[in-house]
XYZ file of C-alpha atoms in Angstrom:
658
model
C -44.642 34.690 25.731
C -44.112 31.635 23.469
C -46.372 33.236 20.885
C -44.578 36.611 21.204
C -41.203 34.895 20.711
C -42.524 33.176 17.596
C -43.883 36.455 16.218
C -40.563 38.235 16.919
C -38.645 35.514 15.081
C -41.042 35.756 12.161
C -40.801 39.546 12.052
C -37.009 39.453 12.345
C -36.783 36.958 9.502
C -39.081 38.883 7.142
C -37.556 42.317 7.792
C -34.005 41.167 7.342
C -34.746 38.829 4.447
C -36.131 41.640 2.292
C -33.647 44.321 3.346
C -30.509 42.174 3.337
C -31.350 40.611 -0.042
C -31.585 44.132 -1.484
C -28.266 44.983 0.147
C -26.614 41.819 -1.214
C -27.794 42.697 -4.716
C -26.261 46.143 -4.389
C -22.970 44.628 -3.169
C -22.851 42.346 -6.215
C -22.599 45.525 -8.266
C -18.840 46.159 -8.739
C -19.547 49.878 -8.810
C -20.469 49.698 -5.144
C -17.503 48.384 -3.160
C -17.329 51.005 -0.439
C -18.891 50.233 3.010
C -22.662 50.831 2.935
C -24.200 53.031 5.672
C -27.483 51.155 5.049
C -25.789 47.814 5.783
C -24.469 49.116 9.101
C -27.936 50.418 9.949
C -29.453 46.978 9.230
C -26.837 45.239 11.334
C -27.630 47.514 14.275
C -31.381 46.896 13.864
C -30.744 43.158 13.623
C -28.727 43.253 16.862
C -31.506 45.192 18.637
C -34.162 42.684 17.528
C -31.991 39.751 18.640
C -31.477 41.442 22.001
C -35.259 41.867 22.477
C -35.840 38.266 21.417
C -33.294 37.008 23.957
C -34.966 39.037 26.722
C -38.327 37.466 25.832
C -36.771 33.992 25.819
C -35.205 34.594 29.238
C -38.558 35.841 30.579
C -40.220 32.701 29.271
C -37.603 30.480 30.930
C -37.921 32.438 34.203
C -41.701 31.998 34.064
C -41.310 28.241 33.597
C -38.714 28.046 36.379
C -40.990 30.035 38.690
C -43.802 27.557 38.033
C -41.730 24.405 38.590
C -43.736 23.467 41.691
C -46.838 23.120 39.529
C -47.510 20.001 37.498
C -46.812 20.550 33.820
C -49.576 19.951 31.301
C -47.436 18.017 28.799
C -50.064 18.168 26.061
C -50.353 21.939 26.431
C -46.561 22.351 26.327
C -46.363 20.205 23.167
C -49.081 22.371 21.613
C -46.958 25.476 22.321
C -43.919 23.862 20.686
C -45.775 22.514 17.645
C -47.838 25.712 17.323
C -44.616 27.678 16.881
C -43.267 25.143 14.354
C -46.531 25.104 12.370
C -46.620 28.908 12.116
C -43.010 28.979 10.977
C -43.523 26.226 8.381
C -46.621 27.866 6.829
C -46.443 31.580 7.723
C -49.080 32.531 5.139
C -51.726 30.171 6.549
C -54.231 31.933 8.821
C -55.129 30.043 12.013
C -53.510 26.744 10.999
C -54.994 23.699 12.784
C -53.170 22.445 15.872
C -53.890 18.856 16.932
C -51.687 17.122 19.516
C -53.049 14.053 21.321
C -51.695 11.093 23.330
C -50.684 8.320 20.933
C -53.185 5.467 20.990
C -50.417 3.009 20.047
C -47.483 3.535 22.456
C -45.094 1.512 20.263
C -45.208 4.377 17.743
C -44.597 7.128 20.293
C -46.007 8.930 23.292
C -47.944 11.738 21.574
C -48.965 12.493 18.020
C -49.378 15.694 16.000
C -52.007 15.306 13.263
C -51.990 18.846 11.844
C -50.208 18.224 8.510
C -53.178 16.602 6.732
C -55.603 19.378 7.733
C -53.041 22.022 6.702
C -52.671 20.369 3.270
C -56.461 20.483 2.907
C -56.518 24.200 3.803
C -53.797 24.952 1.258
C -55.700 22.961 -1.359
C -58.767 25.205 -0.908
C -56.428 28.164 -1.590
C -55.265 26.538 -4.835
C -51.904 25.444 -3.419
C -50.981 21.812 -3.943
C -49.161 20.403 -0.909
C -48.065 16.955 0.219
C -48.983 16.319 3.908
C -45.746 14.367 4.499
C -43.710 17.307 3.171
C -45.638 19.667 5.468
C -44.952 17.295 8.386
C -41.248 17.369 7.487
C -41.289 21.191 7.455
C -42.983 21.221 10.882
C -40.264 18.944 12.307
C -37.524 21.121 10.808
C -39.056 24.195 12.461
C -39.430 22.682 15.927
C -37.787 25.069 18.416
C -35.270 23.843 20.976
C -37.229 22.351 23.865
C -36.856 20.380 27.038
C -39.128 17.379 26.471
C -38.995 15.917 22.913
C -36.482 13.090 22.362
C -37.298 12.457 18.699
C -40.052 12.721 16.090
C -41.027 10.429 13.216
C -43.386 10.827 10.271
C -45.852 7.974 9.788
C -48.561 7.211 7.233
C -49.981 10.174 5.294
C -48.384 12.772 7.602
C -48.800 11.839 11.272
C -45.926 13.062 13.442
C -45.133 10.612 16.233
C -43.544 12.258 19.273
C -41.217 10.473 21.700
C -40.635 12.152 25.071
C -37.300 12.332 26.885
C -37.319 9.790 29.704
C -35.038 11.947 31.839
C -37.463 14.862 31.547
C -40.448 12.695 32.509
C -38.415 11.412 35.469
C -37.752 15.019 36.578
C -41.478 15.840 36.361
C -42.250 12.848 38.593
C -39.593 13.970 41.097
C -41.143 17.445 41.109
C -44.543 15.888 41.841
C -43.121 13.797 44.692
C -41.318 16.742 46.309
C -43.982 19.434 45.869
C -47.175 17.372 45.866
C -50.010 17.556 43.343
C -49.976 21.260 42.467
C -52.311 22.665 39.785
C -50.931 24.527 36.754
C -50.675 28.308 37.387
C -53.723 30.433 36.550
C -53.385 33.457 34.264
C -55.948 35.208 36.505
C -58.104 34.119 39.467
C -61.621 34.162 38.058
C -64.871 34.204 40.043
C -67.020 31.108 39.476
C -70.644 30.712 40.582
C -72.092 27.185 40.586
C -75.869 26.864 41.107
C -76.667 23.290 42.170
C -78.818 20.992 44.367
C -81.802 23.412 44.654
C -84.488 21.395 46.489
C -87.910 22.856 47.321
C -88.800 23.963 50.841
C -91.511 21.847 52.501
C -90.697 18.888 50.262
C -88.319 15.980 50.868
C -85.082 15.791 48.920
C -85.541 12.854 46.567
C -83.390 10.862 44.143
C -83.933 13.577 41.513
C -81.802 15.940 43.631
C -78.980 13.402 43.880
C -77.360 14.141 40.519
C -77.422 17.937 40.790
C -75.961 17.781 44.304
C -73.156 15.324 43.463
C -72.225 16.768 40.050
C -72.365 20.379 41.256
C -70.209 19.652 44.302
C -67.582 17.886 42.175
C -67.458 20.795 39.707
C -66.895 23.175 42.625
C -64.109 20.972 43.973
C -62.398 20.998 40.569
C -62.558 24.796 40.211
C -61.393 25.229 43.819
C -58.391 22.922 43.329
C -57.393 24.852 40.200
C -57.373 28.091 42.207
C -60.625 29.791 41.182
C -62.746 31.856 43.573
C -65.849 29.637 43.842
C -69.297 30.578 45.159
C -71.506 27.494 45.756
C -75.181 28.501 45.628
C -78.323 26.588 46.583
C -81.225 28.212 44.702
C -83.944 26.617 46.870
C -87.626 27.004 46.089
C -88.576 29.036 49.177
C -91.190 31.452 47.776
C -94.497 31.253 45.966
C -98.191 30.484 46.325
C -97.615 27.128 48.087
C -96.483 29.024 51.192
C -99.940 30.557 51.532
C -101.571 27.175 52.101
C -98.702 26.026 54.379
C -99.017 29.118 56.598
C -102.838 28.874 56.715
C -102.557 25.214 57.758
C -99.886 26.105 60.344
C -102.220 28.751 61.887
C -105.028 26.194 62.203
C -102.973 23.286 63.490
C -100.579 25.224 65.784
C -102.330 28.503 66.691
C -99.617 29.374 69.257
C -96.781 28.973 66.686
C -95.554 32.531 67.391
C -94.562 31.634 70.956
C -94.084 27.844 70.844
C -92.072 26.215 68.044
C -94.478 23.810 66.286
C -93.435 20.134 66.389
C -93.583 19.506 62.639
C -91.867 16.130 62.456
C -92.851 15.173 58.916
C -92.981 18.232 56.687
C -93.901 16.127 53.658
C -97.085 14.906 55.419
C -97.764 18.480 56.576
C -97.489 19.652 52.950
C -99.854 16.907 51.731
C -102.445 17.804 54.416
C -102.384 21.486 53.442
C -102.618 20.629 49.719
C -105.632 18.386 50.326
C -107.418 21.183 52.213
C -106.463 23.683 49.481
C -108.043 21.449 46.827
C -111.191 20.590 48.814
C -112.041 23.574 51.089
C -112.985 26.813 49.346
C -112.710 28.904 52.519
C -109.228 27.506 53.214
C -108.164 28.271 49.639
C -109.340 31.892 50.034
C -107.381 32.253 53.301
C -104.305 30.685 51.662
C -104.336 33.368 48.937
C -104.666 36.082 51.591
C -101.672 34.576 53.421
C -99.597 34.810 50.211
C -100.430 38.513 49.865
C -99.561 39.181 53.518
C -96.313 37.192 53.204
C -95.327 39.175 50.112
C -96.111 42.361 52.065
C -93.599 41.066 54.652
C -95.919 41.238 57.680
C -93.832 40.063 60.684
C -96.164 37.234 61.821
C -96.231 35.771 58.330
C -92.483 36.111 57.863
C -92.044 34.204 61.167
C -94.382 31.435 59.993
C -92.472 31.230 56.700
C -89.137 31.056 58.541
C -90.416 28.237 60.790
C -91.378 26.160 57.760
C -88.059 26.899 56.013
C -86.054 25.939 59.113
C -87.723 22.519 59.346
C -86.758 21.880 55.707
C -83.215 23.131 56.164
C -82.614 20.648 58.990
C -83.739 17.791 56.734
C -81.604 19.008 53.815
C -78.579 19.300 56.091
C -78.784 15.605 57.011
C -78.238 14.771 53.333
C -75.487 17.377 52.909
C -73.672 16.057 55.993
C -73.708 12.498 54.628
C -72.366 13.598 51.251
C -69.955 16.207 52.690
C -71.541 19.079 50.740
C -70.735 22.718 51.501
C -73.265 25.137 50.012
C -74.728 28.610 50.649
C -78.502 28.942 50.547
C -79.879 31.709 48.353
C -83.444 30.874 47.540
C -85.931 32.600 45.276
C -86.901 34.900 48.168
C -83.402 36.451 48.031
C -84.138 37.870 44.577
C -87.685 39.201 45.216
C -86.818 42.907 45.166
C -84.369 42.395 42.298
C -87.126 40.952 40.084
C -88.873 44.326 39.933
C -85.621 45.991 38.823
C -84.964 43.348 36.159
C -88.465 43.697 34.670
C -88.183 47.502 34.754
C -84.907 47.348 32.800
C -86.488 45.213 30.076
C -89.482 47.594 29.908
C -87.277 50.691 29.663
C -85.429 49.102 26.749
C -88.743 48.414 24.960
C -88.235 44.640 25.081
C -91.486 43.716 26.889
C -94.673 42.770 25.028
C -98.244 42.390 26.360
C -99.921 39.035 25.823
C -103.414 38.469 27.276
C -102.520 40.368 30.423
C -99.052 38.804 30.745
C -95.779 40.587 30.154
C -93.477 38.538 27.938
C -89.996 38.879 26.436
C -88.920 37.315 23.141
C -85.167 36.687 22.773
C -83.595 36.465 19.302
C -83.537 32.988 17.805
C -85.690 31.506 20.581
C -89.022 29.828 19.757
C -90.729 30.603 23.070
C -90.894 33.801 25.147
C -90.139 34.363 28.812
C -93.116 35.311 30.987
C -91.711 38.003 33.276
C -95.046 39.091 34.864
C -98.195 36.923 35.139
C -101.667 38.290 34.394
C -102.313 38.609 38.169
C -99.168 40.748 38.541
C -97.044 38.003 40.125
C -93.583 36.947 39.050
C -92.493 33.590 37.621
C -89.496 31.241 37.539
C -88.425 33.137 34.414
C -88.324 36.416 36.357
C -86.519 34.791 39.282
C -83.824 33.282 37.046
C -83.318 36.557 35.156
C -82.941 38.467 38.437
C -80.534 35.829 39.811
C -78.394 35.932 36.661
C -78.315 39.736 36.730
C -77.219 39.752 40.406
C -74.476 37.186 39.761
C -73.124 39.165 36.829
C -73.202 42.666 38.307
C -72.948 42.196 42.092
C -70.923 38.986 42.304
C -68.968 40.002 39.174
C -68.811 36.361 38.109
C -66.608 35.356 35.170
C -68.137 31.868 35.007
C -71.706 30.871 35.951
C -72.794 27.234 35.792
C -76.309 25.912 36.375
C -76.442 22.205 37.269
C -80.002 20.995 36.669
C -81.678 18.224 34.692
C -81.541 18.412 30.900
C -85.299 19.055 30.790
C -84.582 22.649 31.820
C -82.133 23.152 28.948
C -84.549 25.123 26.749
C -85.582 27.360 29.659
C -81.978 28.340 30.409
C -81.211 28.765 26.718
C -83.955 31.413 26.505
C -82.884 33.097 29.781
C -79.269 33.331 28.559
C -80.363 34.662 25.159
C -82.499 37.358 26.824
C -79.587 38.379 29.081
C -77.293 38.687 26.053
C -79.938 40.636 24.116
C -80.199 43.269 26.849
C -76.400 43.472 27.083
C -75.847 41.960 30.525
C -72.946 39.844 29.300
C -70.882 38.929 26.255
C -70.493 35.129 25.830
C -67.005 35.722 24.404
C -65.980 37.250 27.757
C -68.214 35.614 30.381
C -68.981 31.897 30.424
C -72.616 31.206 31.333
C -73.541 27.568 30.888
C -76.237 25.031 31.692
C -74.650 21.705 32.686
C -77.638 19.430 32.130
C -77.913 15.796 33.162
C -80.109 12.763 32.499
C -82.467 11.051 34.940
C -81.766 8.251 37.437
C -83.367 4.973 36.328
C -84.252 1.857 38.287
C -82.958 -1.548 37.247
C -86.149 -1.935 35.186
C -84.832 1.005 33.056
C -87.768 3.149 34.160
C -87.661 6.277 36.343
C -86.341 5.294 39.764
C -89.344 4.781 42.121
C -90.250 2.848 45.245
C -92.308 -0.359 44.911
C -95.424 1.649 45.697
C -94.582 4.039 42.835
C -93.461 6.954 45.023
C -90.312 8.970 44.421
C -87.373 7.559 46.404
C -86.433 9.737 49.406
C -82.763 10.621 49.226
C -82.186 9.971 52.931
C -83.696 6.467 52.592
C -81.341 5.799 49.682
C -78.272 6.881 51.671
C -79.297 4.747 54.669
C -79.766 1.749 52.389
C -76.265 2.398 51.017
C -74.834 2.317 54.563
C -76.559 -0.987 55.297
C -75.348 -2.609 52.091
C -71.768 -1.381 52.435
C -71.570 -2.841 55.955
C -72.887 -6.163 54.630
C -70.199 -6.071 51.928
C -67.428 -5.358 54.441
C -68.603 -8.186 56.692
C -68.762 -10.575 53.713
C -65.076 -9.795 53.180
C -64.518 -10.334 56.939
C -63.177 -6.824 57.389
C -64.992 -6.624 60.740
C -62.469 -9.185 62.040
C -59.485 -7.057 60.989
C -60.611 -3.456 61.530
C -61.371 -1.728 64.828
C -65.037 -0.659 65.312
C -64.042 2.942 64.521
C -62.146 1.902 61.352
C -65.101 -0.242 60.283
C -67.548 2.701 60.535
C -65.140 4.919 58.553
C -64.804 2.232 55.870
C -68.599 1.763 55.794
C -69.234 5.473 55.156
C -66.364 5.744 52.645
C -67.684 2.806 50.619
C -71.405 3.680 50.867
C -71.277 7.364 49.979
C -68.229 6.985 47.710
C -69.974 4.311 45.655
C -73.173 6.358 45.297
C -71.208 9.429 44.164
C -68.897 7.522 41.835
C -71.744 5.589 40.200
C -73.237 8.934 39.193
C -70.011 10.714 38.208
C -68.584 7.773 36.227
C -71.439 8.055 33.723
C -71.586 10.805 31.126
C -73.843 13.310 32.916
C -75.797 13.983 29.702
C -77.105 10.385 29.670
C -79.595 8.647 31.957
C -78.039 6.011 34.203
C -79.299 2.901 35.996
C -79.000 2.993 39.791
C -77.871 -0.400 41.073
C -76.356 -1.005 44.516
C -75.079 -4.413 43.358
C -73.075 -2.879 40.516
C -71.736 0.097 42.450
C -70.573 -2.067 45.386
C -68.862 -4.577 43.084
C -65.104 -4.431 43.691
C -64.362 -5.411 40.098
C -64.373 -2.982 37.183
C -64.725 0.805 37.109
C -66.372 1.309 40.515
C -65.534 3.273 43.641
C -65.286 -0.001 45.580
C -62.516 -1.241 43.238
C -60.637 2.090 43.273
C -60.854 2.547 47.044
C -59.540 -0.974 47.630
C -56.793 -0.412 45.015
C -55.781 2.844 46.710
C -55.626 1.191 50.136
C -53.431 -1.598 48.707
C -51.021 0.910 47.098
C -50.755 2.846 50.363
C -50.036 -0.391 52.256
C -46.987 -1.336 50.117
C -44.654 1.095 51.891
C -46.154 0.292 55.303
C -45.630 -3.468 54.870
C -42.034 -2.786 53.786
C -41.528 -0.712 56.966
C -40.840 2.463 54.984
C -42.171 5.583 56.677
C -43.147 8.931 55.136
C -39.901 10.631 56.155
C -37.888 7.983 54.290
C -40.032 8.410 51.182
C -39.667 12.220 51.333
C -35.894 11.929 51.558
C -35.836 9.384 48.726
C -37.853 11.756 46.515
C -35.063 14.328 46.856
C -32.138 11.939 46.368
C -33.350 9.037 44.184
C -33.798 9.258 40.428
C -37.086 7.732 39.235
C -35.894 5.177 36.682
C -38.236 4.423 33.789
C -36.304 1.707 31.950
C -38.945 -1.029 32.149
C -41.854 -0.533 29.703
C -44.370 -0.790 32.569
C -42.494 1.871 34.563
C -42.555 4.144 31.511
C -46.251 3.509 30.894
C -47.148 4.258 34.531
C -44.957 7.373 34.674
C -46.651 8.877 31.599
C -50.119 7.963 32.881
C -49.462 9.720 36.216
C -48.389 12.916 34.417
C -51.538 13.081 32.255
C -53.510 14.314 35.280
C -53.316 18.060 34.349
C -54.479 17.260 30.791
C -57.509 15.423 32.172
C -58.441 18.343 34.441
C -58.109 20.818 31.550
C -60.469 18.726 29.423
C -63.075 18.656 32.212
C -62.676 22.400 32.677
C -63.596 22.793 28.988
C -66.576 20.418 28.750
C -67.638 19.893 32.422
C -67.858 16.112 31.891
C -66.564 14.522 35.091
C -66.726 10.913 33.899
C -63.397 11.662 32.128
C -61.717 11.848 35.559
C -63.335 8.553 36.638
C -62.128 6.843 33.440
C -58.629 8.235 34.019
C -58.472 7.045 37.649
C -59.576 3.571 36.570
C -56.922 3.578 33.817
C -54.309 4.715 36.366
C -55.290 1.936 38.805
C -55.154 -0.776 36.117
C -51.851 0.597 34.738
C -50.453 0.461 38.266
C -51.559 -3.182 38.597
C -49.673 -4.007 35.361
C -46.594 -2.250 36.751
C -46.808 -3.971 40.153
C -47.262 -7.414 38.595
C -44.179 -6.969 36.380
C -41.815 -4.858 38.487
C -40.711 -5.876 41.980
C -41.013 -2.972 44.397
C -40.144 -4.999 47.488
C -38.302 -8.323 47.378
C -38.796 -10.673 50.318
C -37.186 -13.892 51.476
C -39.545 -16.657 50.383
C -39.038 -18.648 53.566
C -38.907 -15.995 56.276
C -40.938 -13.253 54.559
C -38.317 -10.695 55.576
C -37.639 -7.749 53.263
C -34.300 -8.319 51.534
C -34.394 -5.553 48.932
C -36.384 -2.371 48.303
C -36.340 -0.820 44.815
C -36.805 2.729 46.013
C -37.487 4.333 42.631
C -40.422 1.944 42.230
C -41.650 2.780 45.715
C -41.646 6.413 44.556
C -43.808 5.450 41.554
C -46.233 3.832 44.037
C -46.230 7.061 46.048
C -46.821 9.250 42.958
C -49.726 7.026 41.853
C -51.338 7.260 45.300
C -50.887 11.064 45.388
C -52.701 11.500 42.069
C -55.460 9.067 43.057
C -55.969 10.901 46.375
C -56.357 14.254 44.593
C -58.709 12.691 42.044
C -60.827 11.249 44.870
C -60.900 14.666 46.535
C -62.263 16.294 43.354
C -64.921 13.572 43.078
C -65.810 13.945 46.768
C -64.654 10.444 47.743
C -63.017 9.844 51.130
C -60.475 6.996 51.073
C -59.422 5.421 54.361
C -56.034 3.995 55.321
C -57.439 0.541 56.095
C -60.361 -1.247 54.454
C-alpha cells in the first residue's frame, strides 16, 4: 500500500503538471478569458485522484492499526519511508538503491540512510552530474509525514543520519509489554519443509549429527514463531544393501526373531559383526544380497526383520532427541522407494537421461558432474532418493520453502539435484525457495576432527552425558546446590548442559568449523549460554526481590509511560526493539549466530543500563525498598521478554533460579 500511495502521488503530479501548465499558458492569452471547460474537467479529475489517494492512505493506516499487537520492524518501516522519498526525489531513476542501517555511532543518530552516494554514481553512468549531498537534501525534502522520525541530518559526502522520536519508541515498548513478543504479520502463511538430523539406521548418532540436529531445530523454531506452516523431516538412512547383511546376521543369531523380539542391546556392535562376516564369508555375502532382493520385494518376514532393526535404532535416536527437546517426523529413504521409479520415468520421458557404461545419468545445465539415477545393476542411488524426495515435497506437500541442513561437503550434490529439478520444470527459484544450509565440522581442541582418545567418532549420547556431569560440577563449584532444591538443581543442570552445547554451536557462523570445548561453553563470562542464562535469571529476580508481582507489572505496563531520558535507557530501549530486524535477517540468510550476537549485545546493554540507572532504591542500613522506578522495571521486563523468546528460538530452556 505504501508503494501504491507513492505511485498515485507520482501519477497525480505528472498528469496535472503537464495538463495544468498547458491550461495556465492558455489562460495567459488575453484572448481566452472565459471559463475553460477543460479546466473544470481537470479539476474534477484532480479531485477524484485525491479521493482515491486518501482512501489508500486510510487503508494503510487501518492496516497499521490492525497490526499494532505485532512488534514493528523499525528498519523495514524506515525503508518504506525512505523508499518513497527516494522515488520522489529521482523519479527517472530505475530501481534506485535503498540502504537503511542502524547507525554505528549513536551520537550521530539512531539509523542512517546511505543511498545518496550510490544514486549519484548511477546518475553519473547515465551522463548526469549530481552531488550526493544535494541528492540527500532532495530525499529529506521528499520524506512523507510519518510517525517515527524526529529529525534528519546530512553528514559527510551524503549520509543521512536519522533520529527517532523518543515518544514513539516508548509507545512501541508499551505495546510489547502489553501484548507480549508478537511477530510481524505475514503476507501469506507459507509451507516450509526443513530436512535435518538424518542419522543412519543401525548406526549410533555421533557428534557429526549434532550440528544438523541443533541448527535444523532452531531454524524450525524461527519459522514457527513467525507463523509459517513448518514440516520437520528426518530423512534417515533406512534402506539399502547394508540391510541385507543385517537381516542375514539377525536370522543366524536370533532364528526365532519372528516370534520373540531379539535382545539387540548394542546395535553398533551388531552392525560391526555383520560387516565383518560380509567381508570375510562368501556364503554370508551371497545370502546378504538375496536378503536385499527379498526385502525390496517386500516379503513379510523380511519387512518384519527390517522393522525390528529400525525400531532398535529409533529408540536410541529418541534418547538424544529427548535430551535436546527435538520434535521431528521420520521419513526415511524407504518412504520414497516407489516415487523413485516415477521420478526416473519422468526424466526418461523428457529425453534427459543418458546411458553411461550401464548406468543411467542426468546432466543438469552448468553442473560439472551428472546425477546417477539408476546404477548398472538396476538399483537406485542417493541421487535418485533426493530427487524423489524433492519432487514429493514440491508437488504433494506443496512446499514454498525447502531447506536441507547437512554438512557443507554435500553442497555440490544438492547444487546438482536442485539444477536438475529446475531443468525439468519442477520449480522456479524465483517463486519457490529451495536451499542447502551447509555447515562446517566439529573440531576437537587440537583443531582436528573431533574424536575420542582411541580415534573413534564421539557418540552423541556420551557427549550429552559428559555435558550433564560437567554442568553439575559447575553448579556445585558456585555452591548452587546449597541454595536450590534438588528438583531445581536438576532443572538447572539440564538447562546449563544442553543449553551450552546448543549455544556453542549456534553462536558460531554455521558455514565455519568450530572447536568443541566444554570449558569455554560452560564459562559464565563472554558470549556463552552460561553467561546469558545467569544474566536472564538475574533480570527476572529484580522484580521478585523488590516484591513486585506479575499483576503489578501488567498494570504498570498499561498505566506507566516508559521514560527514555537517560542515554542508557534510550540505548536499551532501541536495542530491545531491534529484535524483529534480527529475525528478518536470519530469515534471509539462515545464519543463526546473528541472534546469539544480538542476545549477548542485549544482555551487555542491559548491564550498562542497570549499573547506571537505579531500578530499585533501598535503605542502605535496613535493606528495605524505599523507591521503585517503575518505568525502569518495565525496561527490565521488556528485556527479559525478548531474551526468553530468543532462547526459545535457539532451543534453550532458562529456569527461574540458578
